[in-house]
Amino acid sequence: MSSFDVNAARAQRLEALGRSWTFSLDGDTFELPTELSRQTVRKLRELDDNDVDGLLALLLGKQQYTRFNRHDVTMQDIGAVLEAYGKETGLGLGED
């Protein structure tokens, strides 16, 4: 029986998706990770289901989140970003 090489599988995923997924808003570009660490997932679980700011702060990091907050963004904008992010990375965020 052959063994499963986690590092090789991760390398294939990262080669296919890259390390980050980007979106732009009013000329600013933001990056979200294509893979989430167990620690990040644990922190996500601790957030209230309606804590959109907590979700964005966690995924974007402090510096990007500060920049993101300078924009006038609607909940529909955020929903569209999360939907596109989920479709392209396979990560389902903000879903029931």
XYZ file of C-alpha atoms in Angstrom:
96
model
C 0.000 0.000 0.000
C 1.392 3.407 -0.918
C 1.509 6.240 1.566
C -0.091 9.639 1.118
C 2.385 12.525 0.943
C 0.738 15.575 2.547
C 3.528 17.896 1.409
C 3.152 16.806 -2.205
C -0.630 17.245 -2.074
C -0.237 20.707 -0.532
C 2.306 21.656 -3.184
C -0.144 20.611 -5.921
C -2.953 22.672 -4.376
C -0.737 25.722 -3.981
C 0.548 25.349 -7.524
C -3.020 25.252 -8.816
C -4.404 28.068 -6.632
C -1.370 30.058 -5.537
C -0.772 31.113 -1.943
C -3.284 33.926 -2.031
C -6.474 35.007 -3.746
C -6.772 38.684 -4.595
C -9.612 41.119 -5.074
C -9.584 44.803 -5.872
C -11.679 47.660 -4.572
C -11.414 51.271 -5.720
C -7.851 50.753 -6.949
C -6.700 48.909 -3.802
C -5.762 45.233 -4.004
C -6.315 42.848 -1.115
C -5.104 39.289 -0.571
C -6.846 36.411 1.179
C -5.167 33.058 1.871
C -6.065 30.122 -0.359
C -5.563 27.746 2.567
C -6.438 28.254 6.211
C -4.343 26.958 9.077
C -5.957 24.989 11.888
C -5.254 27.948 14.190
C -7.138 30.316 11.847
C -10.071 27.913 11.596
C -10.173 27.693 15.385
C -10.332 31.493 15.605
C -13.050 31.578 12.933
C -15.156 29.146 14.969
C -14.885 31.449 17.975
C -16.452 34.324 16.043
C -20.158 35.038 16.238
C -21.931 34.004 13.023
C -22.747 37.655 12.294
C -19.282 39.052 13.032
C -18.396 40.147 9.510
C -15.738 42.559 10.771
C -14.113 39.812 12.840
C -14.076 37.516 9.817
C -12.523 40.163 7.587
C -9.976 41.212 10.220
C -8.894 37.617 10.694
C -8.569 36.839 6.987
C -7.078 40.151 5.860
C -4.763 40.772 8.798
C -4.398 44.061 10.649
C -2.716 46.130 7.932
C -5.054 45.123 5.093
C -8.118 45.338 7.336
C -7.224 48.935 8.247
C -6.920 49.771 4.536
C -10.166 47.930 3.743
C -12.032 49.948 6.374
C -11.203 53.177 4.546
C -13.631 52.129 1.801
C -17.401 52.519 1.837
C -18.342 48.855 1.423
C -21.834 47.371 1.594
C -22.786 43.975 2.973
C -23.638 42.985 -0.592
C -20.073 43.878 -1.643
C -18.672 41.714 1.143
C -21.046 38.881 0.236
C -19.914 39.040 -3.398
C -16.248 38.918 -2.373
C -16.817 35.951 -0.055
C -18.854 34.107 -2.687
C -16.163 34.572 -5.356
C -13.469 33.621 -2.838
C -15.336 30.440 -1.942
C -15.902 29.453 -5.558
C -12.259 29.922 -6.521
C -10.639 28.410 -3.424
C -13.217 25.876 -2.292
C -13.416 27.589 1.113
C -16.971 28.217 2.241
C -17.081 31.298 4.455
C -20.178 33.129 5.578
C -22.363 30.165 4.656
C -24.869 28.277 6.763
